[in-house]
PDB file of C-alpha atoms and ligand atoms in Angstrom:
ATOM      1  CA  UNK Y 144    -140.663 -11.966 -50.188  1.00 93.00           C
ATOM      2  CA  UNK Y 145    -138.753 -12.191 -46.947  1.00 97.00           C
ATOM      3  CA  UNK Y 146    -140.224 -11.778 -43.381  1.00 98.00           C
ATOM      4  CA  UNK Y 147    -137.740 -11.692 -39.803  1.00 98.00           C
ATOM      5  CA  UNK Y 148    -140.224 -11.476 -37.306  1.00 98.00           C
ATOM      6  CA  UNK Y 149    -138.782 -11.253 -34.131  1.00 98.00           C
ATOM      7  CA  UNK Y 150    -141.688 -11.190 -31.321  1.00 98.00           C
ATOM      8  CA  UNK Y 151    -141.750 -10.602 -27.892  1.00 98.00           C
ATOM      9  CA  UNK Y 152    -137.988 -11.328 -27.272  1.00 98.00           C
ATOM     10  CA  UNK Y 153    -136.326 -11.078 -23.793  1.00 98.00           C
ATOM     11  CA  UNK Y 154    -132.158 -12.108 -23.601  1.00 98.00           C
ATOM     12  CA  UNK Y 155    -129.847 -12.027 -20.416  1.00 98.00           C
ATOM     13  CA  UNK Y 156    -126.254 -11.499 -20.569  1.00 96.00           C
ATOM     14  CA  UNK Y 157    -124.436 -12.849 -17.174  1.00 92.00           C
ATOM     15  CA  UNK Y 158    -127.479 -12.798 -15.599  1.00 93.00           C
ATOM     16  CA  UNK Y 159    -128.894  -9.258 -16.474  1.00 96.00           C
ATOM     17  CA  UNK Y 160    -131.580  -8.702 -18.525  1.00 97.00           C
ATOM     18  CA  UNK Y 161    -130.748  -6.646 -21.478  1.00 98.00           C
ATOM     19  CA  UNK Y 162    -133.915  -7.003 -24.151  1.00 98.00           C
ATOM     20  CA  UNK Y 163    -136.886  -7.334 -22.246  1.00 98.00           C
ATOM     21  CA  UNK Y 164    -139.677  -7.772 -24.688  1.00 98.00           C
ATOM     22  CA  UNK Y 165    -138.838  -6.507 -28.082  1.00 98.00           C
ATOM     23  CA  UNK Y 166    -141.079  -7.099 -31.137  1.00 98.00           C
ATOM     24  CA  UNK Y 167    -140.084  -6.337 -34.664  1.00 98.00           C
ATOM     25  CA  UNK Y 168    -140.827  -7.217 -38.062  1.00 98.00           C
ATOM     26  CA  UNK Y 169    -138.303  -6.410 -41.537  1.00 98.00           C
ATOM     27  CA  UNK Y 170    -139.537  -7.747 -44.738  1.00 98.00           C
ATOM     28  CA  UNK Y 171    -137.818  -7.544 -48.062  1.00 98.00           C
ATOM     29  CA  UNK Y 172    -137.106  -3.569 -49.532  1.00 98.00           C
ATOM     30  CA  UNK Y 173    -137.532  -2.085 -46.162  1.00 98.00           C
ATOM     31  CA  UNK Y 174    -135.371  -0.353 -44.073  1.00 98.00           C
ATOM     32  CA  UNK Y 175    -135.884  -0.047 -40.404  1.00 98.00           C
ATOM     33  CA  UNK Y 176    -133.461   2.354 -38.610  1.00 97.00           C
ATOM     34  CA  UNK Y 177    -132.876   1.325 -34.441  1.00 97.00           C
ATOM     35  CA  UNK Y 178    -132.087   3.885 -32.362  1.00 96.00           C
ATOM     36  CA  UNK Y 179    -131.488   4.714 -28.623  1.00 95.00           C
ATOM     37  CA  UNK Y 180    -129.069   5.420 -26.264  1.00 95.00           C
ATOM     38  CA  UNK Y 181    -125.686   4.031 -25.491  1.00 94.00           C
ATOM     39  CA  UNK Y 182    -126.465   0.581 -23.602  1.00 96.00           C
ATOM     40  CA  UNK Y 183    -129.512   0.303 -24.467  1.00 97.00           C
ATOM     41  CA  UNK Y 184    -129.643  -3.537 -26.127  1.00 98.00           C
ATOM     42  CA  UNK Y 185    -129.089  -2.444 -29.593  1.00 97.00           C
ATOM     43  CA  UNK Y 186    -125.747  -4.358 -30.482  1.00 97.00           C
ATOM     44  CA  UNK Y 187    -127.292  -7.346 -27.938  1.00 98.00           C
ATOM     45  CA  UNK Y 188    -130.130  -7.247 -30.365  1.00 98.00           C
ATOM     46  CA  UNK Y 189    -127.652  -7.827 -33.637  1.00 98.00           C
ATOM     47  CA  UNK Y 190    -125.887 -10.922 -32.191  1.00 97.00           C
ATOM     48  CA  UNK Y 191    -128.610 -12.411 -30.618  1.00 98.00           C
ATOM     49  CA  UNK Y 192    -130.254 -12.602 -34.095  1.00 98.00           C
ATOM     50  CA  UNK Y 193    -126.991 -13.955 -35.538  1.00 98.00           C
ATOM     51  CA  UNK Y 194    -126.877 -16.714 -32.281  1.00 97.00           C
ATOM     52  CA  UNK Y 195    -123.520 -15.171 -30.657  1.00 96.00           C
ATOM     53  CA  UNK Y 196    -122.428 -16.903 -27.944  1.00 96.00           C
ATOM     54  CA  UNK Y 197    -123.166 -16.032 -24.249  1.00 96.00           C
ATOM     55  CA  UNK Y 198    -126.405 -15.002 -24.838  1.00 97.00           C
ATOM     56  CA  UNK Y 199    -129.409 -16.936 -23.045  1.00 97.00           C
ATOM     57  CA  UNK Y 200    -133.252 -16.160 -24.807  1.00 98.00           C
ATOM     58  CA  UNK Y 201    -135.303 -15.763 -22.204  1.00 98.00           C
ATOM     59  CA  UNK Y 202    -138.689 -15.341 -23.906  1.00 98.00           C
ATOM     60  CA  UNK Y 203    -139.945 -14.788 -27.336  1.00 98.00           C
ATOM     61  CA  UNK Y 204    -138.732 -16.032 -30.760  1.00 98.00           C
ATOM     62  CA  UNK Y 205    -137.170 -15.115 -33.695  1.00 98.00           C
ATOM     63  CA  UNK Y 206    -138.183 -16.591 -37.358  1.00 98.00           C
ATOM     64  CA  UNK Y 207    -136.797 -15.977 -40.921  1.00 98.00           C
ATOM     65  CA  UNK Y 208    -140.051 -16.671 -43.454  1.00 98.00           C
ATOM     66  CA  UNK Y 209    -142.067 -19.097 -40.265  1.00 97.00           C
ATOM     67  CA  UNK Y 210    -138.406 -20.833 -39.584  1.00 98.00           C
ATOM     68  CA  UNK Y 211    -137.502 -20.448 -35.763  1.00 98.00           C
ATOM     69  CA  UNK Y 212    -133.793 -19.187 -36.045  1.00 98.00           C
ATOM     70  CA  UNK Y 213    -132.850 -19.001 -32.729  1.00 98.00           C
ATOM     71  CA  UNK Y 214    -132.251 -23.176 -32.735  1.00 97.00           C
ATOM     72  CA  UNK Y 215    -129.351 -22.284 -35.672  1.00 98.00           C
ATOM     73  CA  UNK Y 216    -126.299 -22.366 -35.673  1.00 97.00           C
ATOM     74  CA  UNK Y 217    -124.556 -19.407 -36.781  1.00 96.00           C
ATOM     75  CA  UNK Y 218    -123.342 -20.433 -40.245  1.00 94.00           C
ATOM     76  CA  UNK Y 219    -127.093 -21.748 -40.944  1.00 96.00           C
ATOM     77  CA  UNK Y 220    -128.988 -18.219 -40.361  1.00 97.00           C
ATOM     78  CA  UNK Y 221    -126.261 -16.936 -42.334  1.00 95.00           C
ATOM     79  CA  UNK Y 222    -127.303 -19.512 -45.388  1.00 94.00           C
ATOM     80  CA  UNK Y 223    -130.783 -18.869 -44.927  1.00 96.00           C
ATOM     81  CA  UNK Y 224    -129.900 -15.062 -45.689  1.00 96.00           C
ATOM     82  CA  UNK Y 225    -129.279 -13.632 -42.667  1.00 98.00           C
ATOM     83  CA  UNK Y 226    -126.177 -10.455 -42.355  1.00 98.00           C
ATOM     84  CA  UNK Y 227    -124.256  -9.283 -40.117  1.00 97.00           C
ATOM     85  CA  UNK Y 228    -122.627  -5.639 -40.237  1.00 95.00           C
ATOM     86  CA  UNK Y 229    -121.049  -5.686 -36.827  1.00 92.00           C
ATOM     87  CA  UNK Y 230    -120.291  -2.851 -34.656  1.00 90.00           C
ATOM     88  CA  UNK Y 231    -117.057  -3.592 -33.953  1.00 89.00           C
ATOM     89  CA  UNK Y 232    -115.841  -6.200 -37.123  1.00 92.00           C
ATOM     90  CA  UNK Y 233    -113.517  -9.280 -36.030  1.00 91.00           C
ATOM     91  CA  UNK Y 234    -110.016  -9.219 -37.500  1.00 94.00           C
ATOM     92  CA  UNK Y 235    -109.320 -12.481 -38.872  1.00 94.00           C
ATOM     93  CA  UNK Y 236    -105.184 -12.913 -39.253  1.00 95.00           C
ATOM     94  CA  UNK Y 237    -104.190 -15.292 -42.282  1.00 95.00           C
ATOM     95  CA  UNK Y 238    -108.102 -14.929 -43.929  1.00 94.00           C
ATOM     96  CA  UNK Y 239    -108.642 -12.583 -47.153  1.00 92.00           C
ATOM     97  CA  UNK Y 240    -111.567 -11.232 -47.635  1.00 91.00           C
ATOM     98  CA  UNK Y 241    -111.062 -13.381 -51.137  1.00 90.00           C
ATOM     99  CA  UNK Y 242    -110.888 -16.884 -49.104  1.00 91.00           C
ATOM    100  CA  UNK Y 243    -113.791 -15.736 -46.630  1.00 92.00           C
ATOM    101  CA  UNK Y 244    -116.457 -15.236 -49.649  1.00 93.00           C
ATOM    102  CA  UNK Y 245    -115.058 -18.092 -51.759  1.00 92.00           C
ATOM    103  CA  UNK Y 246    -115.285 -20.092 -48.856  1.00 92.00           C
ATOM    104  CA  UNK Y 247    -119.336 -18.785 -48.200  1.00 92.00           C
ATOM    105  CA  UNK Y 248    -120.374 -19.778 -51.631  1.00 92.00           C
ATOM    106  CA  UNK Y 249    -118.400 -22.696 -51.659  1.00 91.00           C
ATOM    107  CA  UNK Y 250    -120.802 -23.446 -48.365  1.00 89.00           C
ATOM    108  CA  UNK Y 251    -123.889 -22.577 -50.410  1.00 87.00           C
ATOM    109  CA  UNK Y 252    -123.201 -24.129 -53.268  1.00 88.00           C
ATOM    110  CA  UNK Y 253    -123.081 -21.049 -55.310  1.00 87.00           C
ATOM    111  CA  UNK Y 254    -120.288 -21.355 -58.121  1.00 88.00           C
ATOM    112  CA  UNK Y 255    -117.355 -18.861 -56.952  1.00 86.00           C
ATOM    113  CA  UNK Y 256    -115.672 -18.605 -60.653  1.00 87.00           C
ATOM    114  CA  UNK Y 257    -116.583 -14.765 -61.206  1.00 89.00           C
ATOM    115  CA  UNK Y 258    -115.904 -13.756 -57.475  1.00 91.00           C
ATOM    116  CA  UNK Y 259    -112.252 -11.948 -57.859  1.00 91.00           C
ATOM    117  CA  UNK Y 260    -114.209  -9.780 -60.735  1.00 93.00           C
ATOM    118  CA  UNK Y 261    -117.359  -9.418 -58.423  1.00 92.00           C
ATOM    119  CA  UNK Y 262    -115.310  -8.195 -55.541  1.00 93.00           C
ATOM    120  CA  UNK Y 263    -113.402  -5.425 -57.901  1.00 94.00           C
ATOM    121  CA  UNK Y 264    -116.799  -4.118 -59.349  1.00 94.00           C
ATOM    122  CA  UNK Y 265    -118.018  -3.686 -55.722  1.00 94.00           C
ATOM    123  CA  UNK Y 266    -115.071  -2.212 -54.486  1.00 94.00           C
ATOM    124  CA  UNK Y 267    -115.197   0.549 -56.744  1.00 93.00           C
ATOM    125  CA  UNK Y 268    -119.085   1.158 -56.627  1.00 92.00           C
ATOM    126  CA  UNK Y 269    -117.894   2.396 -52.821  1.00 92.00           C
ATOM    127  CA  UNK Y 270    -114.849   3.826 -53.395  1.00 89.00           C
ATOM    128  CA  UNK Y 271    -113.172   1.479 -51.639  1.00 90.00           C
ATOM    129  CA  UNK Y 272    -109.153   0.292 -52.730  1.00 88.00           C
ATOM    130  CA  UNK Y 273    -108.447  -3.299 -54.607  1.00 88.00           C
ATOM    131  CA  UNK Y 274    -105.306  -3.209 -52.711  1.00 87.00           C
ATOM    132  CA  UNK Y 275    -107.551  -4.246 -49.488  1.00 87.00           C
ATOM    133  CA  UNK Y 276    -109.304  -7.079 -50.933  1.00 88.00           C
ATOM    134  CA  UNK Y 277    -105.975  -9.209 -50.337  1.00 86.00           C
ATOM    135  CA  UNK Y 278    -105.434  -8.367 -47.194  1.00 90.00           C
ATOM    136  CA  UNK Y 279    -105.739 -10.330 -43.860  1.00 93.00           C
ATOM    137  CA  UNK Y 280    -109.513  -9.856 -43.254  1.00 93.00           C
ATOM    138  CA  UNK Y 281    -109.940  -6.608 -41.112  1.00 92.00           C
ATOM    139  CA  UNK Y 282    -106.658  -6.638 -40.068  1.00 93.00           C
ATOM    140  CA  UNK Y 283    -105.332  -3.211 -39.105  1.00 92.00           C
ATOM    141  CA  UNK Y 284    -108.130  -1.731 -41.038  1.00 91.00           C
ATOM    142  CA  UNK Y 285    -109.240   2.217 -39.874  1.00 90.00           C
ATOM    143  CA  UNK Y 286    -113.074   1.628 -38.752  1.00 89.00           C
ATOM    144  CA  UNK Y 287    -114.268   3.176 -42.181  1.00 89.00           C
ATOM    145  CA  UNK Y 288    -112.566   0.683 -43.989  1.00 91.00           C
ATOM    146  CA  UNK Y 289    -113.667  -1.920 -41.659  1.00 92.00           C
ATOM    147  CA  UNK Y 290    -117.787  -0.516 -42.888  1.00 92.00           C
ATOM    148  CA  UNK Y 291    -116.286  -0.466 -46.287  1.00 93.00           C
ATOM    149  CA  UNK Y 292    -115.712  -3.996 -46.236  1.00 94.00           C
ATOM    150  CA  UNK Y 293    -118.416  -4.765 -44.302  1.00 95.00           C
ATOM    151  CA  UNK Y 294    -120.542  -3.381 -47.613  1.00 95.00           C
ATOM    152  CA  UNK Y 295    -118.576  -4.851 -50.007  1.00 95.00           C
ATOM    153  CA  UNK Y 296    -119.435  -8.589 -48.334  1.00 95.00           C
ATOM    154  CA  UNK Y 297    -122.927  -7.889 -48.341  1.00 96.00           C
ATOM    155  CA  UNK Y 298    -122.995  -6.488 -51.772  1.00 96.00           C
ATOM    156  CA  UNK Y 299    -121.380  -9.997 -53.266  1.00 95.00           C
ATOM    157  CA  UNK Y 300    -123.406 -12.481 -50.624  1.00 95.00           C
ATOM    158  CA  UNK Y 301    -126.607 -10.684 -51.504  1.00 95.00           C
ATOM    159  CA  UNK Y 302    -128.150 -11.635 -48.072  1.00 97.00           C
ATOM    160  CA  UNK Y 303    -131.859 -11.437 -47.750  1.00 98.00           C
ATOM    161  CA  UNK Y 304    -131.931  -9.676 -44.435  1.00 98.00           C
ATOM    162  CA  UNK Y 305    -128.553  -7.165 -42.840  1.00 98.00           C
ATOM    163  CA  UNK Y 306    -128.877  -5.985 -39.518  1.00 98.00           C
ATOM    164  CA  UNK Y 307    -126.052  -3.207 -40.074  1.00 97.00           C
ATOM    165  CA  UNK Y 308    -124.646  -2.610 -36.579  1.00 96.00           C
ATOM    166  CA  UNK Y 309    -123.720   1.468 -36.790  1.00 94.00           C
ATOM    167  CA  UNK Y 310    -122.524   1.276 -40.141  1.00 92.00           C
ATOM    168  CA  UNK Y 311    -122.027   4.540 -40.161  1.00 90.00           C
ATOM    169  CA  UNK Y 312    -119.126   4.633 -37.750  1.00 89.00           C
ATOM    170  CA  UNK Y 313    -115.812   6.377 -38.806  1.00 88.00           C
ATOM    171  CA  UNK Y 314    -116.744   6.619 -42.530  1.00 91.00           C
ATOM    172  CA  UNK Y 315    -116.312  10.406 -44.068  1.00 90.00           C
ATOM    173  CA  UNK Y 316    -118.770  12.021 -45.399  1.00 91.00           C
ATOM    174  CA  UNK Y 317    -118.021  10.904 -48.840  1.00 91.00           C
ATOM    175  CA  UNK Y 318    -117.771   7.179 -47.674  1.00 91.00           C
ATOM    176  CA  UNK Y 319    -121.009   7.647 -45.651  1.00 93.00           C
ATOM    177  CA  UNK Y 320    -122.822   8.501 -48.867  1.00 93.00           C
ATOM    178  CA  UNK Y 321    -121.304   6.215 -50.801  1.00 94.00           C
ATOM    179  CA  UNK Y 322    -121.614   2.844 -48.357  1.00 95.00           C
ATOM    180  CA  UNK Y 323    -125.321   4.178 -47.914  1.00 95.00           C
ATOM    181  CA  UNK Y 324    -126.337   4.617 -51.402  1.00 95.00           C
ATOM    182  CA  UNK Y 325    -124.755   0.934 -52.063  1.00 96.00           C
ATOM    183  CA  UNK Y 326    -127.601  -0.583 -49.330  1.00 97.00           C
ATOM    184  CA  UNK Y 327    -130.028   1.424 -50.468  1.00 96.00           C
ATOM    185  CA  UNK Y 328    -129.377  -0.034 -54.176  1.00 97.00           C
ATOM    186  CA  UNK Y 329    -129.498  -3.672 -52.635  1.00 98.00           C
ATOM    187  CA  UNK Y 330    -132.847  -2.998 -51.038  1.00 98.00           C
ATOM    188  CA  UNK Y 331    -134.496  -1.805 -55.070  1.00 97.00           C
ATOM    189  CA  UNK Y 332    -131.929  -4.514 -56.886  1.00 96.00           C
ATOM    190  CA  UNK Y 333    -132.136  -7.197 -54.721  1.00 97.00           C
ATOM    191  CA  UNK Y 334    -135.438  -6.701 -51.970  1.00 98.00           C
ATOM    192  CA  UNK Y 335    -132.814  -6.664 -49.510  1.00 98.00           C
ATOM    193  CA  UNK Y 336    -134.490  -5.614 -46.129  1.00 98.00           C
ATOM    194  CA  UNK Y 337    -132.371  -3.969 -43.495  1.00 98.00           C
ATOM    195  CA  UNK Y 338    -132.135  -3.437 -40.461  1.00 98.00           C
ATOM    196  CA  UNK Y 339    -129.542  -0.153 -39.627  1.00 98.00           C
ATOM    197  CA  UNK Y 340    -128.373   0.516 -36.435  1.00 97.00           C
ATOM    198  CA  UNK Y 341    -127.406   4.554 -36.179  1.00 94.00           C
ATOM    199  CA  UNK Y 342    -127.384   7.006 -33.835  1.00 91.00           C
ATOM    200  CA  UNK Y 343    -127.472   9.976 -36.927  1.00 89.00           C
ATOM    201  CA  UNK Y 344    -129.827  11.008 -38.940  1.00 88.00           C
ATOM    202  CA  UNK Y 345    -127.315  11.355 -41.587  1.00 87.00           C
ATOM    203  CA  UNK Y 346    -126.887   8.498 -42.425  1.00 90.00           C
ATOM    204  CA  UNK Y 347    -130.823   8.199 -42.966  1.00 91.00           C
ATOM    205  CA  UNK Y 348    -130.897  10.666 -45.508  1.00 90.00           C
ATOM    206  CA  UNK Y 349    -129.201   8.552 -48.023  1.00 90.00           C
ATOM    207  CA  UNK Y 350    -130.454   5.305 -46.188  1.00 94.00           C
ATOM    208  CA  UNK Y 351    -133.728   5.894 -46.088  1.00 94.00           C
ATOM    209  CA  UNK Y 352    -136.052   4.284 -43.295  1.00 96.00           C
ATOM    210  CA  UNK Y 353    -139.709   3.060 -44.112  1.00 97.00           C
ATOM    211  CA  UNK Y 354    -139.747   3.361 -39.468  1.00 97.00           C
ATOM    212  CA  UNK Y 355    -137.740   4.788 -37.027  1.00 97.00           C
ATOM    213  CA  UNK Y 356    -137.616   2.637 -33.730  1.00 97.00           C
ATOM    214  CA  UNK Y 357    -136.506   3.505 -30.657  1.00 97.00           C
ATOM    215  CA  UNK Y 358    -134.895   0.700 -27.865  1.00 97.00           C
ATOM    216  CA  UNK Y 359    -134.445   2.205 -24.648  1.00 96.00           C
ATOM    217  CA  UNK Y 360    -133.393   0.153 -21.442  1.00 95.00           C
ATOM    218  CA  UNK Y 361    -134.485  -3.038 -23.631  1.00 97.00           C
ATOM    219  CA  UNK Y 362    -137.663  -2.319 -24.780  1.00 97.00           C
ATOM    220  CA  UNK Y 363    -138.827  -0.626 -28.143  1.00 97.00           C
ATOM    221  CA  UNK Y 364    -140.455   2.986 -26.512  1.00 96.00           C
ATOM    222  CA  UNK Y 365    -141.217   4.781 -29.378  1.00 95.00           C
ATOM    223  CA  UNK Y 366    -142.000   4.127 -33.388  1.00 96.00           C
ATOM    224  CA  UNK Y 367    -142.733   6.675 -36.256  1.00 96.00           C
ATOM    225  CA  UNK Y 368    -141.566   7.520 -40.016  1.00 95.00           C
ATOM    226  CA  UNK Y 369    -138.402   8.750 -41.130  1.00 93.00           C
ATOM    227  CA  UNK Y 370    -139.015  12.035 -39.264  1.00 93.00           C
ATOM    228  CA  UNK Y 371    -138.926  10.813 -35.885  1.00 93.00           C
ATOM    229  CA  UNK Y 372    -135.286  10.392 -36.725  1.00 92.00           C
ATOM    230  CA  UNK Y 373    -134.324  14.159 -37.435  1.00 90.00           C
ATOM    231  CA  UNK Y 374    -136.615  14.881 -34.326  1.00 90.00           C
ATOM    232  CA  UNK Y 375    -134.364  12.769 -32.079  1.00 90.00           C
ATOM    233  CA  UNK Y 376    -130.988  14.375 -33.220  1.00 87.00           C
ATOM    234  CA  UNK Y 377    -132.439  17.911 -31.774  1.00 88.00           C
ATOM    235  CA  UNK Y 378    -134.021  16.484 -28.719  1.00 89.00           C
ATOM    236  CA  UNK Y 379    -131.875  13.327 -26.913  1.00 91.00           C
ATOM    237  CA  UNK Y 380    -133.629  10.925 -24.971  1.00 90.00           C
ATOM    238  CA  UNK Y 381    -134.335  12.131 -22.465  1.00 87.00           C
ATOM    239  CA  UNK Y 382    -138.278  11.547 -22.929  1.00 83.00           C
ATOM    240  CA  UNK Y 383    -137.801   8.019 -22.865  1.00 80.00           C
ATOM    241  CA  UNK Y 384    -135.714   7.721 -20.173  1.00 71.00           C
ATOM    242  CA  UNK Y 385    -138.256   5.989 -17.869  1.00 61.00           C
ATOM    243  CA  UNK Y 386    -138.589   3.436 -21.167  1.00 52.00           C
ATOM    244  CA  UNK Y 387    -142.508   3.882 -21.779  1.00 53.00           C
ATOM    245  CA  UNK Y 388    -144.263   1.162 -23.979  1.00 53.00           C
ATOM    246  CA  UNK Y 389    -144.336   2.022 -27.745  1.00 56.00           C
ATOM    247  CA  UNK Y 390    -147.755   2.443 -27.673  1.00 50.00           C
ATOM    248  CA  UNK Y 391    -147.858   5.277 -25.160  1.00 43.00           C
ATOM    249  CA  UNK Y 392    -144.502   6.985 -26.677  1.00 44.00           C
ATOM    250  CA  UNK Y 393    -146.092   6.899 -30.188  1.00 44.00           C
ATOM    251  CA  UNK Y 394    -149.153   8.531 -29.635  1.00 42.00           C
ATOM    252  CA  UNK Y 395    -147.095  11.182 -27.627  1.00 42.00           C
ATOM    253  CA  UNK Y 396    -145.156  11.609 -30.379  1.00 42.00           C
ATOM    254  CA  UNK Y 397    -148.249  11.594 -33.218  1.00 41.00           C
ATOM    255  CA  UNK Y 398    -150.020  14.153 -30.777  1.00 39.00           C
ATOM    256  CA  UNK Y 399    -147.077  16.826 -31.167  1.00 38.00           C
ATOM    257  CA  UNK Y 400    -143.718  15.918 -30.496  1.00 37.00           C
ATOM    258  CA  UNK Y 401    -141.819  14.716 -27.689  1.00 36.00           C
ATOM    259  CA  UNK Y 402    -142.369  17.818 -24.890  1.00 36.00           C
ATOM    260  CA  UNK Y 403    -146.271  17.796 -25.602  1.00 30.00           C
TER     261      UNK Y 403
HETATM  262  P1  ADP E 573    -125.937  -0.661 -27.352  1.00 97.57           P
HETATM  263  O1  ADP E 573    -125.460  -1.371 -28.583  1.00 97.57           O
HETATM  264  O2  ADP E 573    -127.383  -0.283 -27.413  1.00 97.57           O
HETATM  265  O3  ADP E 573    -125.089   0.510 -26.995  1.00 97.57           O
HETATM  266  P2  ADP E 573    -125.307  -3.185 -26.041  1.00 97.57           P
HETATM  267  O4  ADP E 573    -126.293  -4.106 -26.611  1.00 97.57           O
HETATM  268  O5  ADP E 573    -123.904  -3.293 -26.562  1.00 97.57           O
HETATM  269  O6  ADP E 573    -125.818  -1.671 -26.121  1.00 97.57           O
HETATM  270  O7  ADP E 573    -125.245  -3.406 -24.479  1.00 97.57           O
HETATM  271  C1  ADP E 573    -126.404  -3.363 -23.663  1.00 97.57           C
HETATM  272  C2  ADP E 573    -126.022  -3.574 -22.219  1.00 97.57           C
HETATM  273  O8  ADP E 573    -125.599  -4.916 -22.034  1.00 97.57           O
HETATM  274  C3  ADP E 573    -124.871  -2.710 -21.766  1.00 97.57           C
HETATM  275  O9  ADP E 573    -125.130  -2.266 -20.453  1.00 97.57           O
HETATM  276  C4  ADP E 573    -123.686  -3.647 -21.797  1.00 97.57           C
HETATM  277  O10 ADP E 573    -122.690  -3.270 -20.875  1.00 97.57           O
HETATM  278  C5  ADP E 573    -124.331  -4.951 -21.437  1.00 97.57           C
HETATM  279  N1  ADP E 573    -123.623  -6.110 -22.018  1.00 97.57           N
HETATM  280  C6  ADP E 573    -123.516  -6.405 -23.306  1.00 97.57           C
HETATM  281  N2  ADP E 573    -122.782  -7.522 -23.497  1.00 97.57           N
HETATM  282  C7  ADP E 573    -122.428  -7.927 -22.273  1.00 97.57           C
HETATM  283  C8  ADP E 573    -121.668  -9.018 -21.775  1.00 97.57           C
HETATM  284  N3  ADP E 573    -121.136  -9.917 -22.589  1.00 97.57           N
HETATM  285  N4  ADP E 573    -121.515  -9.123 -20.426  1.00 97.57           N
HETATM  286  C9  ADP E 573    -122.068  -8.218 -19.586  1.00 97.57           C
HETATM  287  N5  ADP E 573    -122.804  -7.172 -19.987  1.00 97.57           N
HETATM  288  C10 ADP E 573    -122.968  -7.022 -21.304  1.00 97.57           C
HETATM  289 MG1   MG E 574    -123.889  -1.055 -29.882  1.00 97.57          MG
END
């Protein structure tokens, strides 16, 4: 069992505060969907967790099973199972996506004999072509293909915690299902626990989340089930606008919806 508990954490960016105070907890075989509007911290949120650079922690802390991750370095949270799905995936000229996971497990120790076979068998499970697995790592990929491949590394790494920055963007419908049935598997196979970044509820119907947070202007407003997530596509944001502690937004919410 697998805990990132991330309490009370406040980052800058240049100067501006952009999370001011945001406390959340994914353990293994959960999913936790973030929502909010554009600009709201969400993507801050993602590489902060993964120690990007140009980010200064102002308050809080983040831990992976009591181990304060915030002092790793990037490659470390990664071997102590942390994932990154990012929003917008870094093309990596001269690197196949072969070389990039051999060179992982090589890092980890983890014998990379079966890996070309591994890759193919995930590939397929999401529909996605062999011809791509030898090509320069997201290099000239559309952005579906980009989530595509963004699955297919965290089906063979078999992280312990993915924060899935809109994985949902540019995938058909058919890849949407597809890419989200594949996570959903890794949270029953494996106890992976996930952390999805989406601004659809489709996405949650095949994905589905055990709570629905909301981040608006840097702070978590609201929390509920799965449901607050359909509720949000037909209403906006407009209720949280003025960003209102969670506390407040969830009894609103609880006590009948978001115009009560
Ligand atoms: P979201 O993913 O919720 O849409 P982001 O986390 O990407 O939002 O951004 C939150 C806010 O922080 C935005 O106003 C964005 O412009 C600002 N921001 C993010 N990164 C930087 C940066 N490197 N320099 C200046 N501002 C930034
Ligand atoms: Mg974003």
């Amino acid at each position: 069992m697998t805990e990132l508990v991330i309490t009370d954490l406040s980052v800058s960016v240049g100067g501006n505060e952009i999370l001011r105070g945001v406390s959340l907890t994914v353990r293994s075989g959960e999913v936790h969907a973030l929502m909010g509007p554009n600009g709201s911290g969400k993507s801050t949120l993602s590489h902060v967790l993964l120690g990007k650079p140009g980010y200064e922690v102002t308050g809080g802390s983040v831990s992976l099973d009591g181990v304060d991750v915030l002092t790793m370095p990037t490659w470390e949270r990664a071997k102590a199972g942390l994932f990154l799905g990012m929003q917008y995936p870094t093309e990596v000229p001269g690197v196949s996506l072969l070389d990039m996971l051999g060179a992982s497990f090589a890092a980890s120790g983890i014998d990379a004999s079966g890996l070309s076979d591994r890759l193919s068998e995930e590939a397929e499970r999401i529909g996605f072509g062999q011809k791509f697995l030898s090509r320069p790592l997201n290099v000239d990929l559309s952005g579906g293909e980009m989530k595509r491949n963004e699955t297919l590394q965290l089906g063979v790494l078999k992280p312990k915690i993915a924060i899935l920055d809109e994985l949902d963007s540019g995938l058909d419908v058919d890849a949407l299902r597809l890419v989200s049935r594949r996570v959903e598997a890794a949270t029953e196979e494996d106890g992976l626990g996930v952390l999805v970044i989406t601004h659809y509820n489709r996405l949650l119907t095949e994905l589905h989340p055990d709570r629905v947070h909301v981040l608006a202007d840097g702070r978590i407003v609201a929390e509920g089930g799965a449901e607050m997530a359909e509720k949000l596509e037909e209403t906006g944001y407009a209720e949280y606008a003025s960003a209102k502690p969670a506390a407040t937004a969830e009894s609103r919410f609880a006590s009948g919806g978001f115009d009560a």
